mmCIF file of C-alpha atoms in Angstrom:
data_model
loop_
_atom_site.group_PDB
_atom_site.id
_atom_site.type_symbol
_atom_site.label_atom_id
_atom_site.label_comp_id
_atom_site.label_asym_id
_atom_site.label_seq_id
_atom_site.Cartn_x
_atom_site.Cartn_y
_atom_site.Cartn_z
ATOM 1 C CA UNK A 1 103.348 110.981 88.817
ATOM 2 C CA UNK A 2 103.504 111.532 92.516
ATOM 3 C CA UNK A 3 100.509 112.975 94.250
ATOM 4 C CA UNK A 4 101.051 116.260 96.199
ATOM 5 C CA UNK A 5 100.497 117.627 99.448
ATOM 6 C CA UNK A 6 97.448 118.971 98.388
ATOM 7 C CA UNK A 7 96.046 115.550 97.553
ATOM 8 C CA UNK A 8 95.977 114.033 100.877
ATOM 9 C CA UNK A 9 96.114 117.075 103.499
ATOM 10 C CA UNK A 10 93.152 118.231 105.525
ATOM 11 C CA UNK A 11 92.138 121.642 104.902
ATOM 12 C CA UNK A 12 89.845 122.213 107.861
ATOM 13 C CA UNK A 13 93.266 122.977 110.077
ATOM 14 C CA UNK A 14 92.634 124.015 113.868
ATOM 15 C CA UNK A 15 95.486 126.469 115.133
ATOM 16 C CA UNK A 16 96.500 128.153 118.672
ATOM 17 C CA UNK A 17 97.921 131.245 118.958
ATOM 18 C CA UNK A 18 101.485 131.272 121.135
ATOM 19 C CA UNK A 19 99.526 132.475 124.185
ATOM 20 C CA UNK A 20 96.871 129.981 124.156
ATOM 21 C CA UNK A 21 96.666 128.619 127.784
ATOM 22 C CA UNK A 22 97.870 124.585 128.541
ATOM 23 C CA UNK A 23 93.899 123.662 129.204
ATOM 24 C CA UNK A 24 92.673 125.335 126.333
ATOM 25 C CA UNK A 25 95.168 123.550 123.997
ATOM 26 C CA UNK A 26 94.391 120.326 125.831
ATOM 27 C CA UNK A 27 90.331 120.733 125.143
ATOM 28 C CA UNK A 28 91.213 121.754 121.241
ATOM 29 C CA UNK A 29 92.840 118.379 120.959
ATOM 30 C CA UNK A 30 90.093 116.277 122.806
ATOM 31 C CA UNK A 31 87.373 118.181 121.375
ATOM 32 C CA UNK A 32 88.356 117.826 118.006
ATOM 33 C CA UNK A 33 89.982 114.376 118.618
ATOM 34 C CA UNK A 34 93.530 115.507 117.001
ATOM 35 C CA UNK A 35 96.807 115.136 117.940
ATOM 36 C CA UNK A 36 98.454 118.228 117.062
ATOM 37 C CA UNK A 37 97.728 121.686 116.370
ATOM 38 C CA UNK A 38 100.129 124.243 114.538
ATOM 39 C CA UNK A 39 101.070 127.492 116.386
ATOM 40 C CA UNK A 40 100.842 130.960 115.123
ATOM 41 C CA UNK A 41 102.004 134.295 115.922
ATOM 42 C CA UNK A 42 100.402 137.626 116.185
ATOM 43 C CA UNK A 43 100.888 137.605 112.105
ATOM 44 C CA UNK A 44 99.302 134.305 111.875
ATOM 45 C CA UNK A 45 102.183 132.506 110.462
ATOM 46 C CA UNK A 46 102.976 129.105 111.502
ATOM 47 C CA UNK A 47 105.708 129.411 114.029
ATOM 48 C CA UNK A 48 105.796 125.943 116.105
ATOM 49 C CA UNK A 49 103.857 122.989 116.565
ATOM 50 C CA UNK A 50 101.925 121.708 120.005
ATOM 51 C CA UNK A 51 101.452 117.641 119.832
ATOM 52 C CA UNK A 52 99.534 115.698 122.727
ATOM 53 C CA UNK A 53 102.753 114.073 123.548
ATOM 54 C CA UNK A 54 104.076 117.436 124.895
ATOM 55 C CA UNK A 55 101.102 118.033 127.516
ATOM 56 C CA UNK A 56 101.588 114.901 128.692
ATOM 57 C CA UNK A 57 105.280 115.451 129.404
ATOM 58 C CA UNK A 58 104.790 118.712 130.793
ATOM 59 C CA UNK A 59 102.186 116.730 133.220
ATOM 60 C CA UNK A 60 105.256 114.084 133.775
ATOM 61 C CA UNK A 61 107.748 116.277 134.498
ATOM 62 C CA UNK A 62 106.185 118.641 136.703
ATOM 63 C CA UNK A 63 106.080 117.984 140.496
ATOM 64 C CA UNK A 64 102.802 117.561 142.823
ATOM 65 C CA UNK A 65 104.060 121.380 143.908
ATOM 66 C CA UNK A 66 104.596 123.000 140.725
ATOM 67 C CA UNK A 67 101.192 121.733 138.811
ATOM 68 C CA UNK A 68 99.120 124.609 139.647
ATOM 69 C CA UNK A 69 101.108 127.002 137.608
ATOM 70 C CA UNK A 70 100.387 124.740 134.596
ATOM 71 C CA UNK A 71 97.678 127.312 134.189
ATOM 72 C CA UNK A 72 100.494 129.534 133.052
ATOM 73 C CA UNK A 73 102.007 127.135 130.527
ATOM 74 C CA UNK A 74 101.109 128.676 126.929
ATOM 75 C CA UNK A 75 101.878 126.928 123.773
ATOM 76 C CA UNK A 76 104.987 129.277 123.703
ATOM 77 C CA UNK A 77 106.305 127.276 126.124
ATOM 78 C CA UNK A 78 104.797 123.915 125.039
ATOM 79 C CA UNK A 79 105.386 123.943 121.496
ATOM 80 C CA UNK A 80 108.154 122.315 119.206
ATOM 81 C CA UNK A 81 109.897 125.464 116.584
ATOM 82 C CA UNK A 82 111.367 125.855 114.122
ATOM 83 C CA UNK A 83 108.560 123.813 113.059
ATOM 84 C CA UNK A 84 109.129 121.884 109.926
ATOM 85 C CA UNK A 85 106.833 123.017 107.034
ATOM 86 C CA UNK A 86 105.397 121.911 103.239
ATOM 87 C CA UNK A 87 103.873 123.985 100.707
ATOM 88 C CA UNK A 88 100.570 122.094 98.951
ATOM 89 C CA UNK A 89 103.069 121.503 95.886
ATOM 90 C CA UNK A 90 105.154 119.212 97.859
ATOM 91 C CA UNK A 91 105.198 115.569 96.071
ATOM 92 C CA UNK A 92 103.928 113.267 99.261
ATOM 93 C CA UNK A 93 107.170 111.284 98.899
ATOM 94 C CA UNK A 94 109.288 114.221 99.575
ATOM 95 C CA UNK A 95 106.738 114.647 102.821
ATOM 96 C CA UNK A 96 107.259 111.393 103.988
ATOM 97 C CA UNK A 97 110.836 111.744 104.128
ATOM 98 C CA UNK A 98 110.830 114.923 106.140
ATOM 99 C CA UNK A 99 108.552 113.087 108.465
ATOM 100 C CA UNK A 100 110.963 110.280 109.122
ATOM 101 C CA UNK A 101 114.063 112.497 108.970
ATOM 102 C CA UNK A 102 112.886 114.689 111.527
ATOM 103 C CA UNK A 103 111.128 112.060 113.168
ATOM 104 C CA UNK A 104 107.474 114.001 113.274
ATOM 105 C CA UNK A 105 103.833 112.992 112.826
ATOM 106 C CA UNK A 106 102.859 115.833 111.280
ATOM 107 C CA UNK A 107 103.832 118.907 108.926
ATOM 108 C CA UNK A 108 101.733 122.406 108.565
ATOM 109 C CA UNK A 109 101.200 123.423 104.996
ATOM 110 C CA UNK A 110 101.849 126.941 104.453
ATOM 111 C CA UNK A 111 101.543 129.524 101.644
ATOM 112 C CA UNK A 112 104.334 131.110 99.793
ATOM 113 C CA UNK A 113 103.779 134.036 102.931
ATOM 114 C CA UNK A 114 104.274 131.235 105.300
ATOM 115 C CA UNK A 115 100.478 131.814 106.171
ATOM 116 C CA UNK A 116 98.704 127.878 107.343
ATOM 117 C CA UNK A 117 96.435 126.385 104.322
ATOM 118 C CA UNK A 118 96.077 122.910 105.854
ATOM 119 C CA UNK A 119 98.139 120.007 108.095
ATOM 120 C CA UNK A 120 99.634 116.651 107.016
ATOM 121 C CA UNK A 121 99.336 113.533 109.081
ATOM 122 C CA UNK A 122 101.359 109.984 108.597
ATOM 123 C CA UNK A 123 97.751 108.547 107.952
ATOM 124 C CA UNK A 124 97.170 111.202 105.451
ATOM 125 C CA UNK A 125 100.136 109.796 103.480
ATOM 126 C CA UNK A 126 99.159 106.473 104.048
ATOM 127 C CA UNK A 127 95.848 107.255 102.135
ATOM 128 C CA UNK A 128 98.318 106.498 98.133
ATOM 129 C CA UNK A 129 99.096 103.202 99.395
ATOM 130 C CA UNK A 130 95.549 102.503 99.602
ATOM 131 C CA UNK A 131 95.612 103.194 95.468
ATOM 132 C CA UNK A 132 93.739 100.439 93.345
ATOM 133 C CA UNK A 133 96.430 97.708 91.558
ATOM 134 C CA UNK A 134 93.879 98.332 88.288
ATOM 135 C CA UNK A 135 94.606 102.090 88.721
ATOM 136 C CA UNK A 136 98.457 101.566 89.145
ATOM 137 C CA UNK A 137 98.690 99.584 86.586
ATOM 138 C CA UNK A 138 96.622 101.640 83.729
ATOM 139 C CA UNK A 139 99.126 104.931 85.135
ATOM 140 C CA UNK A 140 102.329 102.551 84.611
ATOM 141 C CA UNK A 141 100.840 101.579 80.970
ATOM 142 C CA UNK A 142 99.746 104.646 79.852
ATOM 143 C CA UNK A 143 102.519 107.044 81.249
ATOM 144 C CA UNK A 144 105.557 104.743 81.189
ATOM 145 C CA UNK A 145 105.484 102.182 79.068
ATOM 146 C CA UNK A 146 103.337 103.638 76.057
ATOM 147 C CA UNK A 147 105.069 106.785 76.627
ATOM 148 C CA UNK A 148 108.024 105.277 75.377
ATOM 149 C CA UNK A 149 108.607 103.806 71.769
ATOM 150 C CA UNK A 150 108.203 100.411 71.039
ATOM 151 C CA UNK A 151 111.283 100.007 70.015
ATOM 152 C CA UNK A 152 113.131 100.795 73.207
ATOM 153 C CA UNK A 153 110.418 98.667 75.780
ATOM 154 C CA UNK A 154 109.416 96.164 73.213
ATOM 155 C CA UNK A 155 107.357 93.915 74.944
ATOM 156 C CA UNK A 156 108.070 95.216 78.207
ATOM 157 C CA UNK A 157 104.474 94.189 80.435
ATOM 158 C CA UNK A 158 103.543 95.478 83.629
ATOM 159 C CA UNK A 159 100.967 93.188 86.607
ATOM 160 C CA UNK A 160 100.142 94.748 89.898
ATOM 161 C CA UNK A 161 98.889 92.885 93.128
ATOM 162 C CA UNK A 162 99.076 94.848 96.133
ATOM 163 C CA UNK A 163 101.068 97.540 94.960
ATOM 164 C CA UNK A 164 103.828 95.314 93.965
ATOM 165 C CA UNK A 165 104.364 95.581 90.366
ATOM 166 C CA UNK A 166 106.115 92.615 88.071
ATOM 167 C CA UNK A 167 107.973 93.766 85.266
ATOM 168 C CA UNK A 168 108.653 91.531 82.661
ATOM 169 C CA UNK A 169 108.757 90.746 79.062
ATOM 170 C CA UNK A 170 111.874 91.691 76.184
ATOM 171 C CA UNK A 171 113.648 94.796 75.631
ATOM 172 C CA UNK A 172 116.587 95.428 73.130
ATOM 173 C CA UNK A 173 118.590 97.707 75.495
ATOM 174 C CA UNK A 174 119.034 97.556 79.324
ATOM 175 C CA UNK A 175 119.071 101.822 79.639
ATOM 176 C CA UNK A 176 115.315 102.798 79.141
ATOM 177 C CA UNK A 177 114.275 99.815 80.773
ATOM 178 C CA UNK A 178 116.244 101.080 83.518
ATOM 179 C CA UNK A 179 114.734 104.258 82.856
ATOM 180 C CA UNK A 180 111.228 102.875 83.323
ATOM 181 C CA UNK A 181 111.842 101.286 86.553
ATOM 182 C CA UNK A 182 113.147 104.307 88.168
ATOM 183 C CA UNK A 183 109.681 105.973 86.712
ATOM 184 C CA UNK A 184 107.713 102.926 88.164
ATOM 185 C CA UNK A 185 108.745 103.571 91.444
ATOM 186 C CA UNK A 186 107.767 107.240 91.721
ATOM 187 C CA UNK A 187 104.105 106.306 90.551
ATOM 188 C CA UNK A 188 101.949 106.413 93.309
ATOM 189 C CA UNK A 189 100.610 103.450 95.491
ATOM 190 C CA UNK A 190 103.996 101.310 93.978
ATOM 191 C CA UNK A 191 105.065 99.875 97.045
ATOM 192 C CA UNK A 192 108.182 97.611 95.404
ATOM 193 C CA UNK A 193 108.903 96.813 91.721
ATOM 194 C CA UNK A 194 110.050 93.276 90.600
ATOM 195 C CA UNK A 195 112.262 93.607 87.595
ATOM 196 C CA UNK A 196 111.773 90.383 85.346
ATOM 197 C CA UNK A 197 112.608 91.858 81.706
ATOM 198 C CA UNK A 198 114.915 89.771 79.739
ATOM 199 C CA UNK A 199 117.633 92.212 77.958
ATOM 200 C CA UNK A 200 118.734 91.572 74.394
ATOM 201 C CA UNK A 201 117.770 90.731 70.672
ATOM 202 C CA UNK A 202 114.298 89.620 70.620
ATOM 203 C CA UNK A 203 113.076 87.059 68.357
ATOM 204 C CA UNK A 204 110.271 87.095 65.413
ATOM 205 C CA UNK A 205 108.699 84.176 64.395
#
């Protein structure tokens, strides 16, 4: 049910090489109006990460004296490693919590060789909260709730407005509709789930 990596990251990646000069870095990131470029070595493998935020503190912290040798300053020196990394199969959930864990903005996808395929912003992930209710609520339908028999969700119904999702309706046993909560959550664009569903025998007339 989650989307991947691959879903949301931009493929069109712009990389410096450890050696790449302080200005040159600085222009990549203007020019291409980005705020972080992955670092590779003479391999091209991703090893570190230069974000605008670090030329600016390298401007901060050096003295009036010392700026001229900022000319020197390579993304070697500038950049943030071990980087933190995702494959394109990564489920954007599992993304966003390496994000926030490691408290970054971005993540380099790389290959099974470690070789860069793309980058990962927070707005990239942001992009599956921007999912259609209708389209949440036809994967919940389909996926969860039809998915199961009718006998277990009865007359379990699902409504979505703004990525919140009301559950409600009969089942016969609490477990699966436990179950399909749980499974709720993990679709994408769900941003809480209200659990109305009334356990126990339900009634025929």
């Amino acid at each position: 049910m989650n989307s991947k990596v691959r879903d949301v990251m931009t493929r069109d990646v712009v990389a410096v090489h450890l050696y790449t000069p302080f200005k040159d870095i600085a222009r990549t990131l203007f020019d291409r109006e980005i705020s972080a470029v992955p670092v590779l070595d003479d391999s091209c493998h991703v090893t570190g990460i230069v974000c605008a935020a670090d030329l600016v503190e390298q401007q901060a912290l050096g003295s009036a004296s010392a700026r001229p040798r900022v000319r020197s300053v390579s993304a070697q020196t500038l950049m943030t490693s071990p980087v933190v990394t995702v494959t394109a199969d990564t489920d954007t959930a599992t993304a966003a919590r390496l994000m926030y864990r490691n408290a970054v903005k971005h993540l380099p996808v790389v290959s099974d060789t470690g070789r860069l395929v793309g980058i990962v912003s927070e707005k990239d992930l942001l992009t599956v909260f921007l999912r259609p209710d209708l389209d949440i609520q036809d994967e919940i339908v389909r996926t969860v709730i039809l998915a199961e028999p009718e006998s277990r969700l009865s007359t379990m119904t699902v409504r979505v407005r703004d990525g919140i999702v009301l559950a409600s309706g009969h089942a016969a046993d609490e477990e699966p509709v436990r179950q399909a909560i749980e499974q709720i959550r993990a679709v994408d664009g769900v941003i809480e789930v209200i659990d109305r569903v009334e356990i126990g025998p339900v009634s025929v007339s």
